[in-house]
Coordinates of C-alpha atoms in Angstrom, one line a residue:
M1 CA -51.9 -3.7 47.0
S2 CA -48.2 -4.0 46.2
S3 CA -46.3 -5.8 44.5
S4 CA -42.4 -6.2 43.7
S5 CA -40.0 -8.1 41.4
A6 CA -36.6 -8.8 41.8
V7 CA -34.4 -9.3 38.6
S8 CA -31.6 -12.3 39.2
T9 CA -28.6 -12.0 37.3
V10 CA -26.1 -14.8 36.7
T11 CA -22.6 -14.2 36.4
P12 CA -20.8 -15.8 33.8
V13 CA -18.4 -18.2 34.4
I14 CA -15.5 -17.5 31.8
K15 CA -13.8 -20.7 30.8
T16 CA -9.9 -20.4 30.4
L17 CA -8.4 -22.0 27.2
K18 CA -5.0 -22.1 27.2
V19 CA -3.3 -22.0 23.8
G20 CA 0.4 -22.8 22.4
L21 CA 1.4 -20.9 19.3
A22 CA 3.9 -22.7 16.9
G23 CA 5.6 -20.4 15.0
C24 CA 6.1 -16.6 15.1
G25 CA 6.9 -15.1 11.6
T26 CA 4.8 -12.6 9.9
V27 CA 1.7 -14.7 10.4
G28 CA 2.5 -15.8 14.0
Q29 CA 3.0 -12.4 14.9
S30 CA 0.0 -10.9 13.7
V31 CA -1.7 -13.8 15.3
L32 CA -0.3 -12.8 18.7
T33 CA -1.5 -9.2 18.2
M34 CA -4.7 -10.1 17.5
L35 CA -5.2 -12.4 20.2
H36 CA -4.2 -9.7 22.6
R37 CA -6.7 -7.1 20.8
Q38 CA -9.5 -9.5 20.8
K39 CA -9.3 -10.0 24.7
A40 CA -12.7 -8.1 25.0
L41 CA -14.7 -10.3 22.4
F42 CA -13.3 -13.7 23.8
H43 CA -14.8 -12.3 27.4
S44 CA -18.1 -11.4 25.6
L45 CA -18.4 -15.6 24.5
D46 CA -17.6 -16.3 28.2
Y47 CA -13.9 -17.3 27.1
A48 CA -10.5 -16.0 28.2
V49 CA -7.4 -17.4 26.5
S50 CA -4.0 -17.9 28.5
L51 CA -1.1 -18.3 26.2
E52 CA 1.2 -20.6 27.4
G53 CA 3.9 -19.8 25.3
V54 CA 5.7 -19.6 21.5
Y55 CA 7.3 -22.2 20.1
V56 CA 10.0 -20.9 17.3
R57 CA 13.2 -22.5 15.6
D58 CA 14.8 -19.4 17.2
A59 CA 14.5 -17.5 20.1
L60 CA 16.5 -14.8 19.8
R61 CA 15.6 -13.4 16.8
P62 CA 13.9 -10.1 16.8
R63 CA 9.8 -9.7 16.2
D64 CA 7.7 -7.4 16.5
F65 CA 3.9 -7.9 17.6
D66 CA 1.6 -6.6 20.5
Y67 CA 1.4 -9.1 23.2
P68 CA 2.7 -8.2 26.6
G69 CA 4.2 -11.1 28.4
A70 CA 4.6 -13.5 25.6
V71 CA 7.5 -15.7 25.9
L72 CA 9.4 -17.4 23.0
T73 CA 11.0 -20.8 23.4
D74 CA 12.5 -23.3 21.2
D75 CA 11.4 -26.1 23.8
P76 CA 8.3 -27.2 22.4
H77 CA 7.4 -29.4 26.2
F78 CA 5.2 -26.5 27.0
L79 CA 2.4 -27.6 24.7
E80 CA 1.8 -30.8 26.3
G81 CA -0.5 -28.7 28.5
T82 CA -2.2 -26.8 26.1
D83 CA -5.5 -27.6 25.0
I84 CA -5.4 -25.8 21.3
L85 CA -2.4 -25.9 19.3
I86 CA -1.9 -22.9 16.8
E87 CA 0.3 -23.9 13.9
V88 CA 1.6 -21.3 11.9
M89 CA 5.4 -22.4 11.2
G90 CA 5.1 -23.8 7.7
G91 CA 6.5 -27.0 6.7
V92 CA 5.3 -30.7 7.0
D93 CA 7.6 -33.4 9.1
R94 CA 8.5 -30.7 12.3
P95 CA 5.3 -29.3 12.6
L96 CA 3.4 -32.9 12.4
E97 CA 5.6 -33.9 15.4
L98 CA 3.9 -31.3 17.5
W99 CA 0.2 -32.3 16.1
M100 CA 0.3 -35.8 16.5
P101 CA 0.7 -36.5 20.4
H102 CA -1.7 -33.2 20.5
L103 CA -4.4 -34.4 18.3
E104 CA -4.2 -38.1 19.8
R105 CA -4.5 -36.4 23.5
G106 CA -8.2 -34.6 22.0
G107 CA -6.5 -30.9 21.4
I108 CA -7.4 -28.9 18.7
V109 CA -5.0 -27.6 15.9
I110 CA -5.7 -24.7 14.3
T111 CA -3.3 -24.2 11.4
A112 CA -2.4 -22.2 7.9
N113 CA -0.4 -25.1 6.8
K114 CA -1.8 -26.6 3.7
A115 CA 1.2 -28.2 3.3
L116 CA 1.2 -30.2 5.8
M117 CA -3.0 -31.2 5.3
A118 CA -2.1 -32.2 1.6
E119 CA 1.1 -34.3 2.1
R120 CA 0.2 -36.1 5.8
W121 CA -3.8 -36.7 5.0
D122 CA -3.3 -40.3 6.2
A123 CA -1.9 -39.4 9.6
I124 CA -4.3 -36.4 10.4
R125 CA -7.7 -37.3 8.2
K126 CA -9.7 -39.2 11.6
Y127 CA -8.7 -36.1 13.3
V128 CA -10.1 -33.8 10.5
E129 CA -13.3 -36.3 10.7
N130 CA -13.6 -35.8 14.4
G131 CA -13.9 -31.9 14.0
Q132 CA -10.2 -31.5 15.9
V133 CA -8.5 -29.4 13.1
Y134 CA -9.7 -25.9 11.6
F135 CA -7.9 -24.7 8.6
E136 CA -9.8 -22.3 7.3
A137 CA -6.3 -20.0 6.9
S138 CA -4.9 -22.7 4.6
V139 CA -6.3 -22.1 1.3
M140 CA -7.6 -18.4 0.7
A141 CA -6.0 -16.9 4.2
G142 CA -8.6 -14.2 5.5
T143 CA -11.3 -14.7 2.7
P144 CA -13.2 -18.1 3.9
I145 CA -13.5 -20.9 1.6
I146 CA -13.1 -23.8 3.4
T147 CA -16.2 -23.1 5.9
P148 CA -18.6 -22.9 2.9
L149 CA -17.5 -25.5 0.9
A150 CA -17.7 -27.9 4.5
T151 CA -21.7 -26.6 4.7
I152 CA -23.7 -24.5 2.5
L153 CA -22.4 -25.4 -0.8
R154 CA -22.0 -29.2 -0.1
A155 CA -25.9 -29.3 -0.7
S156 CA -25.3 -28.4 -4.5
T157 CA -23.8 -31.1 -7.0
P158 CA -20.6 -29.6 -8.0
I159 CA -19.9 -28.8 -11.7
R160 CA -16.3 -27.0 -11.4
L161 CA -14.0 -24.8 -9.8
E162 CA -11.8 -22.4 -11.0
A163 CA -9.3 -20.3 -9.1
T164 CA -6.5 -18.5 -8.6
L165 CA -4.6 -19.5 -5.5
N166 CA -0.9 -17.7 -5.1
G167 CA -0.6 -14.3 -4.4
T168 CA 3.4 -14.7 -5.1
C169 CA 2.2 -15.2 -9.0
N170 CA -0.4 -12.9 -9.4
Y171 CA 1.9 -10.0 -8.2
I172 CA 4.1 -11.1 -10.6
L173 CA 2.0 -11.6 -13.7
S174 CA 0.5 -8.3 -12.7
Q175 CA 3.9 -6.6 -12.7
M176 CA 4.7 -8.4 -16.1
E177 CA 1.8 -6.9 -17.5
R178 CA 2.9 -3.4 -16.7
G179 CA 6.4 -4.2 -18.6
Q180 CA 8.3 -6.2 -16.4
D181 CA 10.2 -9.0 -17.4
Y182 CA 9.7 -12.1 -15.4
H183 CA 13.0 -12.0 -13.6
T184 CA 12.6 -8.3 -12.5
A185 CA 9.0 -9.0 -11.2
L186 CA 10.3 -12.2 -9.3
A187 CA 13.1 -10.1 -7.9
E188 CA 10.9 -7.4 -7.0
A189 CA 8.3 -9.8 -5.3
Q190 CA 11.4 -11.3 -3.2
R191 CA 12.6 -8.0 -2.4
L192 CA 8.8 -7.0 -0.8
G193 CA 8.7 -10.3 1.2
Y194 CA 6.1 -12.0 -1.6
A195 CA 8.5 -14.7 -2.6
E196 CA 11.0 -16.6 -0.6
S197 CA 14.4 -16.9 -1.9
D198 CA 13.8 -20.2 -3.1
P199 CA 10.4 -19.1 -4.7
T200 CA 9.8 -23.0 -6.8
L201 CA 7.0 -23.7 -4.4
D202 CA 5.1 -20.7 -5.7
V203 CA 6.4 -20.2 -9.2
G204 CA 6.5 -23.9 -10.0
G205 CA 2.4 -24.4 -8.7
G206 CA 3.7 -26.7 -6.2
D207 CA 1.6 -24.1 -3.6
S208 CA -1.3 -23.9 -5.4
A209 CA -1.2 -27.9 -5.6
H210 CA -1.2 -28.2 -2.2
K211 CA -4.2 -26.0 -1.7
L212 CA -6.3 -27.4 -4.9
T213 CA -5.6 -30.8 -3.0
L214 CA -7.4 -29.8 -0.1
L215 CA -10.3 -28.0 -2.0
A216 CA -10.9 -31.5 -3.9
R217 CA -10.9 -33.0 -0.7
M218 CA -13.8 -30.5 0.7
F219 CA -16.2 -30.7 -2.5
I220 CA -15.6 -34.0 -4.8
D221 CA -13.4 -36.9 -3.1
P222 CA -12.5 -37.4 0.5
E223 CA -9.1 -38.5 -0.6
Y224 CA -8.1 -37.0 -3.7
A225 CA -4.4 -37.1 -3.6
L226 CA -1.9 -34.5 -4.2
E227 CA 0.0 -36.6 -6.8
K228 CA -3.2 -36.4 -9.0
V229 CA -2.8 -33.3 -9.3
Q230 CA -1.2 -32.0 -13.2
V231 CA 0.9 -28.9 -12.0
R232 CA 3.1 -26.7 -14.1
G233 CA 4.0 -23.5 -13.0
I234 CA 4.4 -19.5 -14.5
D235 CA 8.1 -20.6 -14.9
T236 CA 7.4 -22.2 -18.0
L237 CA 5.7 -19.2 -19.8
P238 CA 7.5 -18.0 -22.7
P239 CA 8.9 -14.7 -23.1
G240 CA 6.4 -12.7 -24.2
A241 CA 3.3 -14.5 -23.4
V242 CA 1.8 -11.9 -21.2
N243 CA 1.9 -9.3 -23.6
E244 CA 0.4 -11.4 -26.4
A245 CA -2.0 -12.0 -24.2
L246 CA -3.0 -8.3 -23.3
E247 CA -3.1 -7.6 -27.1
R248 CA -5.7 -10.3 -27.3
G249 CA -7.5 -8.8 -24.3
E250 CA -6.9 -11.5 -22.2
K251 CA -4.8 -11.5 -18.9
I252 CA -2.7 -14.8 -18.0
R253 CA -3.4 -16.1 -14.2
L254 CA -2.3 -19.6 -13.0
L255 CA -5.4 -20.6 -12.7
C256 CA -6.5 -24.0 -10.6
S257 CA -9.1 -26.0 -11.6
I258 CA -11.3 -29.2 -10.8
E259 CA -13.6 -30.2 -13.5
R260 CA -15.2 -33.6 -15.1
E261 CA -13.2 -35.1 -18.1
N262 CA -14.8 -38.2 -19.7
G263 CA -16.3 -39.4 -16.4
E264 CA -13.5 -38.2 -14.3
W265 CA -12.5 -35.2 -11.9
V266 CA -9.6 -34.0 -12.9
A267 CA -7.5 -31.2 -10.9
R268 CA -4.9 -28.6 -12.7
V269 CA -2.6 -26.0 -11.8
E270 CA -1.6 -24.2 -15.2
P271 CA -1.1 -20.9 -16.5
R272 CA -4.1 -19.7 -18.5
A273 CA -5.3 -17.1 -20.6
L274 CA -8.4 -15.3 -19.5
P275 CA -10.9 -12.8 -21.0
L276 CA -10.6 -9.4 -19.2
S277 CA -13.9 -9.9 -18.1
H278 CA -13.5 -13.1 -16.3
P279 CA -13.6 -12.8 -12.5
I280 CA -10.3 -14.5 -12.0
A281 CA -8.5 -12.1 -14.3
Q282 CA -9.7 -9.4 -11.9
A283 CA -7.3 -10.6 -9.0
D284 CA -4.4 -8.7 -9.4
S285 CA -1.6 -8.6 -6.9
S286 CA -2.0 -10.8 -3.6
H287 CA -5.6 -10.8 -4.2
N288 CA -6.8 -14.5 -4.8
A289 CA -10.5 -15.7 -6.6
L290 CA -12.5 -18.7 -6.6
M291 CA -15.6 -19.8 -8.7
F292 CA -17.6 -22.4 -7.6
T293 CA -20.1 -23.9 -10.1
G294 CA -23.0 -26.1 -8.6
E295 CA -26.2 -27.5 -10.5
E296 CA -28.4 -25.9 -7.6
C297 CA -26.6 -23.0 -6.5
G298 CA -25.1 -21.7 -9.8
T299 CA -22.0 -19.5 -9.7
V300 CA -20.5 -18.3 -6.8
I301 CA -17.5 -16.1 -6.5
F302 CA -15.2 -15.5 -3.6
M303 CA -12.4 -12.7 -3.7
G304 CA -10.1 -11.3 -1.4
N305 CA -6.8 -10.7 0.1
G306 CA -4.6 -14.4 -0.1
A307 CA -1.9 -13.5 1.4
G308 CA 0.0 -11.4 4.0
G309 CA 0.2 -11.9 8.1
A310 CA -3.1 -9.6 9.2
T311 CA -5.3 -11.4 6.8
T312 CA -4.1 -14.8 7.5
A313 CA -4.2 -14.2 11.5
S314 CA -7.8 -12.5 11.1
A315 CA -8.9 -16.3 9.9
V316 CA -6.9 -17.9 12.5
V317 CA -8.5 -16.2 15.5
G318 CA -12.2 -16.8 13.5
D319 CA -11.4 -20.5 13.6
L320 CA -10.6 -20.0 17.4
I321 CA -13.8 -18.1 17.9
S322 CA -15.7 -20.6 15.9
H323 CA -13.9 -23.2 18.5
M324 CA -15.6 -20.8 21.4
D325 CA -19.0 -21.0 19.9
G326 CA -19.0 -24.7 19.9
I327 CA -18.5 -25.2 15.9
P328 CA -16.1 -28.1 15.5
G329 CA -13.6 -28.0 12.7
P330 CA -14.6 -28.6 9.2
K331 CA -14.7 -31.7 7.8
Q332 CA -14.3 -33.0 4.3
V333 CA -16.7 -34.3 1.7
S334 CA -18.1 -37.7 3.3
L335 CA -18.4 -39.4 -0.7
V336 CA -16.9 -39.4 -3.6
R337 CA -19.3 -37.0 -5.7

């Protein structure tokens, strides 16, 4: 007697996601390049990405990216037909005008825009709660922290959080430790593209305050207000402060912290001298570091690149892959801790 068996295979159905990109600066160009290079990975997840267009403020400005056939336009109407809006243009009001109609019709937003997330929380909160907004790239670029806070670390009772979250400030302070004065280090950061022509948001602590507000909403209070963050930037440092700290065996970092004082959570951004052995002090140049301490989990340290086109794009595209895997966007903490 003989027997035979046949193995049947089912050809997977490839689902197409219509994606619109808003913003094509350093990060946006890197996102385009990654979208093109990761097509095989998307296909392995049974997805294909159809880039419907790239919305920019100036479609004529030269750009450098690897995505054949990408169409740049200053007309955003094509976004109306997309499933996913990837927004990396920065700013607050103009991006929000793109977000809202997209979210209202059930679309997905993937963003690196911490300013919008921090300043327009009332407008977008319900969509975050619905899992429609992915924002891993908004705090530490390619170093994951939003997802861990929203998932595995949520089970642990929080004690404190300490971090350095601004690569521009880290670069300036690192150069000052090597002997440059503040103004020379700032000019060098601007020349290299680390700092804007108006560096106030970075050196004044505003960028770090935006990021710290998002972190506060992820693990202590879903309604934590940006205005509650106490902010002092590195532009307030007296001359000689960096060298004096080094002589004491310390380094100054723009420290972001959340901890309890007199029974209330207090969030601060301020220059602080830390021992050389402190993990936050070891974050140099454009690196960021974060320490989360919980009663049950102990101290957990995250460190990695916190700025730059490729590292930020890796988190943006990672969020896209999470969506393909059926994982909703991260949600803020559901109660005041």
